[in-house]
Structures are given as C-alpha cells and as structure tokens.
Amino acid sequence: MPPLWRIQELLELTDEHPSGLRYINKDKPVNRLHKCTGYYLVSIDAEVYQAHRIVYYLRTGECPDSCSISHHSSNVDKDNRQELYKSWISRPHKRKESWSWN
C-alpha cells in the first residue's frame, strides 16, 4: 500500500460514485470494476489496489495492510460509500514438511 500522503495527492473521497473515490487531477470517479469479483480497482504508481481498501485508508488514516477490509453482508453491490469493516487476517505459519513415498 502506498503511503497515505501519496494517495491524498491523487485521490479524494466522494459520495457521488459507488467506488467512493475520485481522481483529483482528472476530476472523474474511479470506475474500473472487476467483472468477476464486483470490486472497484484503482491504479496508483503502476500498482493496482482494491478501491475499498483505499477508501478505508483515507477515512481512518489506518493502513489496511495487516487486515482484511469487508463490506457489510447486506451491501451486495460492494458500494464503498457505505460502512466498511476491518478484520484481522490469520496467516498460516510456514513450515517445512518432508515427504516420503515409502
């Protein structure tokens, strides 16, 4: 995730579009929608991010790198203008496993 100051240079929150984001210099909303997942995507410095994670970061100032950001179960359209929830990601420990065919 880019630093918050970099995101604030490029994007701002908006209630005018379901992605919840607008490009500052272009004065147009973020409208790139992933057809399979239904999530809005935004490109920042040649990296693609899910827009709801950027919206959460801009709203709270809290970097979402170590957690999962979710839409409420009633938000089937994944409208980022509605409330977003944080949950911790459980990451499995890497372990060595030895395999034997005998």
Coordinates of N, CA and C in Angstrom, one line a residue:
M1 N 0.8 -1.2 0.0 CA 0.0 0.0 0.0 C 0.9 1.2 0.0
P2 N 0.6 2.2 -0.9 CA 1.4 3.4 -0.9 C 1.2 4.2 0.4
P3 N 2.1 5.2 0.7 CA 1.8 6.0 1.9 C 0.6 6.9 1.7
L4 N 0.0 7.2 2.8 CA -1.3 8.0 2.8 C -1.1 9.3 2.1
W5 N 0.0 10.0 2.3 CA 0.3 11.3 1.6 C 0.2 11.1 0.1
R6 N 0.7 10.0 -0.4 CA 0.7 9.8 -1.9 C -0.7 9.5 -2.4
I7 N -1.5 8.8 -1.7 CA -2.9 8.6 -2.0 C -3.7 9.9 -2.0
Q8 N -3.4 10.7 -1.0 CA -4.1 12.0 -0.9 C -3.7 13.0 -2.0
E9 N -2.5 12.8 -2.6 CA -2.2 13.6 -3.8 C -3.0 13.3 -5.0
L10 N -3.4 12.0 -5.1 CA -4.0 11.5 -6.3 C -5.6 11.4 -6.2
L11 N -6.1 11.0 -5.1 CA -7.5 10.7 -4.9 C -8.1 11.4 -3.8
E12 N -9.5 11.5 -3.9 CA -10.3 12.1 -2.8 C -11.5 11.2 -2.6
L13 N -12.1 11.3 -1.4 CA -13.4 10.6 -1.2 C -14.5 11.3 -1.9
T14 N -15.5 10.6 -2.3 CA -16.7 11.2 -2.9 C -17.9 10.4 -2.6
D15 N -19.1 11.0 -2.5 CA -20.3 10.3 -2.3 C -21.1 10.2 -3.6
E16 N -20.5 10.7 -4.7 CA -21.2 10.7 -6.0 C -21.0 9.5 -6.8
H17 N -20.2 8.5 -6.4 CA -20.0 7.3 -7.2 C -19.8 6.1 -6.2
P18 N -20.3 4.9 -6.6 CA -20.2 3.8 -5.7 C -18.8 3.4 -5.3
S19 N -17.8 3.7 -6.1 CA -16.4 3.4 -5.8 C -15.9 4.2 -4.5
G20 N -16.6 5.3 -4.3 CA -16.2 6.2 -3.2 C -15.0 7.0 -3.4
L21 N -14.4 7.0 -4.6 CA -13.2 7.7 -4.9 C -13.3 8.5 -6.2
R22 N -12.5 9.6 -6.3 CA -12.4 10.4 -7.5 C -11.0 10.8 -7.6
Y23 N -10.5 10.8 -8.9 CA -9.2 11.3 -9.2 C -9.2 12.8 -9.0
I24 N -8.2 13.4 -8.3 CA -8.2 14.9 -8.1 C -7.9 15.6 -9.4
N25 N -6.8 15.2 -10.1 CA -6.4 16.0 -11.3 C -7.3 15.8 -12.5
K26 N -8.0 14.6 -12.6 CA -8.8 14.3 -13.7 C -10.3 14.7 -13.5
D27 N -10.6 14.9 -12.2 CA -12.0 15.3 -11.8 C -13.0 14.2 -12.4
K28 N -12.6 13.0 -12.2 CA -13.5 11.9 -12.7 C -13.5 10.8 -11.6
P29 N -14.5 10.0 -11.5 CA -14.5 9.0 -10.5 C -13.7 7.7 -10.9
V30 N -13.3 7.0 -9.8 CA -12.7 5.7 -10.1 C -13.8 4.8 -10.5
N31 N -13.8 4.2 -11.7 CA -14.9 3.4 -12.2 C -14.4 2.1 -12.8
R32 N -13.2 1.7 -12.6 CA -12.7 0.4 -13.1 C -13.3 -0.7 -12.2
L33 N -14.1 -1.5 -12.7 CA -14.8 -2.6 -12.0 C -14.3 -4.0 -12.4
H34 N -13.9 -4.8 -11.5 CA -13.5 -6.1 -11.8 C -14.8 -7.0 -12.0
K35 N -15.0 -7.5 -13.2 CA -16.3 -8.1 -13.5 C -16.5 -9.4 -12.7
C36 N -15.5 -10.1 -12.4 CA -15.8 -11.4 -11.7 C -16.0 -11.2 -10.2
T37 N -15.3 -10.3 -9.6 CA -15.4 -10.0 -8.1 C -16.4 -8.9 -7.8
G38 N -16.6 -8.0 -8.7 CA -17.5 -6.9 -8.4 C -16.8 -5.7 -7.6
Y39 N -15.5 -5.9 -7.4 CA -14.8 -4.8 -6.6 C -14.3 -3.8 -7.6
Y40 N -14.3 -2.5 -7.1 CA -13.7 -1.4 -7.9 C -12.2 -1.5 -7.7
L41 N -11.4 -1.2 -8.7 CA -9.9 -1.2 -8.7 C -9.4 0.2 -9.0
V42 N -8.3 0.5 -8.4 CA -7.6 1.8 -8.7 C -6.1 1.5 -8.9
S43 N -5.5 2.2 -9.8 CA -4.1 2.1 -10.1 C -3.4 3.3 -9.5
I44 N -2.4 3.0 -8.7 CA -1.5 4.1 -8.1 C -0.1 3.7 -8.3
D45 N 0.6 4.5 -9.0 CA 2.0 4.3 -9.3 C 2.3 2.9 -9.9
A46 N 1.5 2.5 -10.9 CA 1.6 1.3 -11.6 C 1.3 0.0 -10.8
E47 N 0.7 0.2 -9.6 CA 0.2 -0.9 -8.8 C -1.3 -0.8 -8.7
V48 N -2.0 -2.0 -8.8 CA -3.5 -2.0 -8.7 C -3.9 -2.4 -7.3
Y49 N -4.9 -1.6 -6.8 CA -5.4 -1.9 -5.4 C -6.9 -1.9 -5.5
Q50 N -7.5 -2.7 -4.6 CA -9.0 -2.7 -4.4 C -9.4 -1.3 -3.8
A51 N -10.3 -0.7 -4.5 CA -10.7 0.7 -4.1 C -11.2 0.8 -2.6
H52 N -11.9 -0.3 -2.2 CA -12.4 -0.2 -0.8 C -11.3 -0.2 0.3
R53 N -10.2 -0.7 -0.1 CA -9.0 -0.6 0.9 C -8.5 0.8 0.9
I54 N -8.5 1.5 -0.2 CA -8.0 2.9 -0.3 C -9.0 3.8 0.4
V55 N -10.3 3.5 0.2 CA -11.4 4.3 0.9 C -11.2 4.2 2.4
Y56 N -11.0 2.9 2.9 CA -10.8 2.7 4.3 C -9.6 3.5 4.8
Y57 N -8.5 3.5 4.1 CA -7.3 4.2 4.5 C -7.5 5.7 4.6
L58 N -8.2 6.2 3.6 CA -8.5 7.7 3.6 C -9.5 8.1 4.7
R59 N -10.4 7.2 5.0 CA -11.4 7.5 6.0 C -10.8 7.5 7.4
T60 N -9.9 6.5 7.7 CA -9.5 6.2 9.0 C -8.0 6.7 9.3
G61 N -7.2 6.8 8.2 CA -5.8 7.1 8.4 C -5.0 5.8 8.8
E62 N -5.7 4.7 8.9 CA -5.1 3.4 9.3 C -4.8 2.5 8.1
C63 N -3.6 2.2 7.9 CA -3.2 1.4 6.8 C -3.7 0.0 6.9
P64 N -4.4 -0.5 5.9 CA -5.1 -1.8 6.0 C -4.2 -3.0 5.6
D65 N -2.9 -2.8 5.5 CA -2.0 -3.9 5.1 C -2.1 -5.2 5.9
S66 N -2.3 -5.0 7.2 CA -2.3 -6.2 8.1 C -3.7 -6.8 8.4
C67 N -4.7 -6.3 7.7 CA -6.1 -6.7 7.9 C -6.9 -6.8 6.7
S68 N -8.0 -7.5 6.8 CA -9.0 -7.6 5.7 C -10.0 -6.5 5.8
I69 N -10.4 -5.9 4.8 CA -11.5 -4.9 4.8 C -12.7 -5.5 4.1
S70 N -13.8 -5.5 4.7 CA -15.0 -6.1 4.2 C -16.2 -5.2 4.1
H71 N -17.1 -5.5 3.2 CA -18.3 -4.8 3.1 C -19.4 -5.5 3.9
H72 N -20.4 -4.8 4.4 CA -21.4 -5.5 5.2 C -22.1 -6.5 4.3
S73 N -22.6 -7.6 4.9 CA -23.3 -8.6 4.1 C -24.5 -8.1 3.3
S74 N -25.1 -7.1 3.8 CA -26.3 -6.5 3.1 C -25.9 -5.6 1.9
N75 N -24.6 -5.3 1.8 CA -24.0 -4.5 0.7 C -23.6 -5.3 -0.4
V76 N -24.6 -5.9 -1.1 CA -24.3 -6.8 -2.2 C -23.7 -6.1 -3.4
D77 N -23.9 -4.8 -3.6 CA -23.3 -4.1 -4.7 C -21.8 -3.6 -4.4
K78 N -21.3 -3.9 -3.2 CA -20.0 -3.5 -2.8 C -19.8 -2.0 -3.0
D79 N -20.8 -1.3 -2.5 CA -20.8 0.2 -2.6 C -19.9 0.7 -1.5
N80 N -18.8 1.3 -1.9 CA -17.8 1.8 -0.9 C -18.2 3.0 -0.1
R81 N -19.3 3.6 -0.5 CA -19.8 4.8 0.3 C -20.4 4.3 1.6
Q82 N -20.8 3.0 1.7 CA -21.3 2.5 2.9 C -20.2 2.1 3.8
E83 N -20.6 1.7 5.0 CA -19.6 1.3 6.0 C -18.8 0.1 5.6
L84 N -17.5 0.2 5.9 CA -16.5 -0.9 5.7 C -16.0 -1.4 7.0
Y85 N -15.7 -2.7 7.1 CA -15.3 -3.3 8.4 C -13.9 -3.9 8.3
K86 N -13.2 -3.8 9.4 CA -11.9 -4.4 9.4 C -11.9 -5.7 10.2
S87 N -11.2 -6.7 9.7 CA -11.0 -7.9 10.4 C -9.5 -8.4 10.2
W88 N -9.0 -9.0 11.2 CA -7.6 -9.4 11.1 C -7.4 -10.6 10.3
I89 N -6.3 -10.7 9.5 CA -6.0 -11.8 8.6 C -5.2 -12.8 9.4
S90 N -5.7 -14.0 9.4 CA -4.9 -15.1 10.0 C -4.0 -15.7 9.0
R91 N -2.7 -15.5 9.2 CA -1.7 -16.0 8.2 C -1.1 -17.3 8.7
P92 N -1.1 -18.4 8.0 CA -0.6 -19.6 8.4 C 1.0 -19.5 8.5
H93 N 1.5 -20.2 9.5 CA 3.0 -20.2 9.6 C 3.6 -21.1 8.5
K94 N 4.7 -20.7 8.0 CA 5.4 -21.5 7.0 C 6.1 -22.6 7.8
R95 N 6.0 -23.8 7.3 CA 6.7 -24.9 7.9 C 7.2 -25.9 6.9
K96 N 8.3 -26.5 7.2 CA 8.9 -27.4 6.4 C 8.2 -28.8 6.6
E97 N 7.9 -29.4 5.5 CA 7.4 -30.7 5.6 C 8.2 -31.7 4.7
S98 N 8.5 -32.8 5.3 CA 9.3 -33.8 4.5 C 8.3 -34.8 4.0
W99 N 8.5 -35.2 2.7 CA 7.6 -36.2 2.1 C 8.4 -37.5 1.9
S100 N 7.7 -38.6 2.1 CA 8.3 -39.8 1.8 C 7.3 -40.7 1.1
W101 N 7.8 -41.4 0.1 CA 6.9 -42.3 -0.7 C 6.9 -43.7 -0.2
N102 N 7.6 -43.9 0.9 CA 7.7 -45.3 1.5 C 6.6 -45.5 2.6

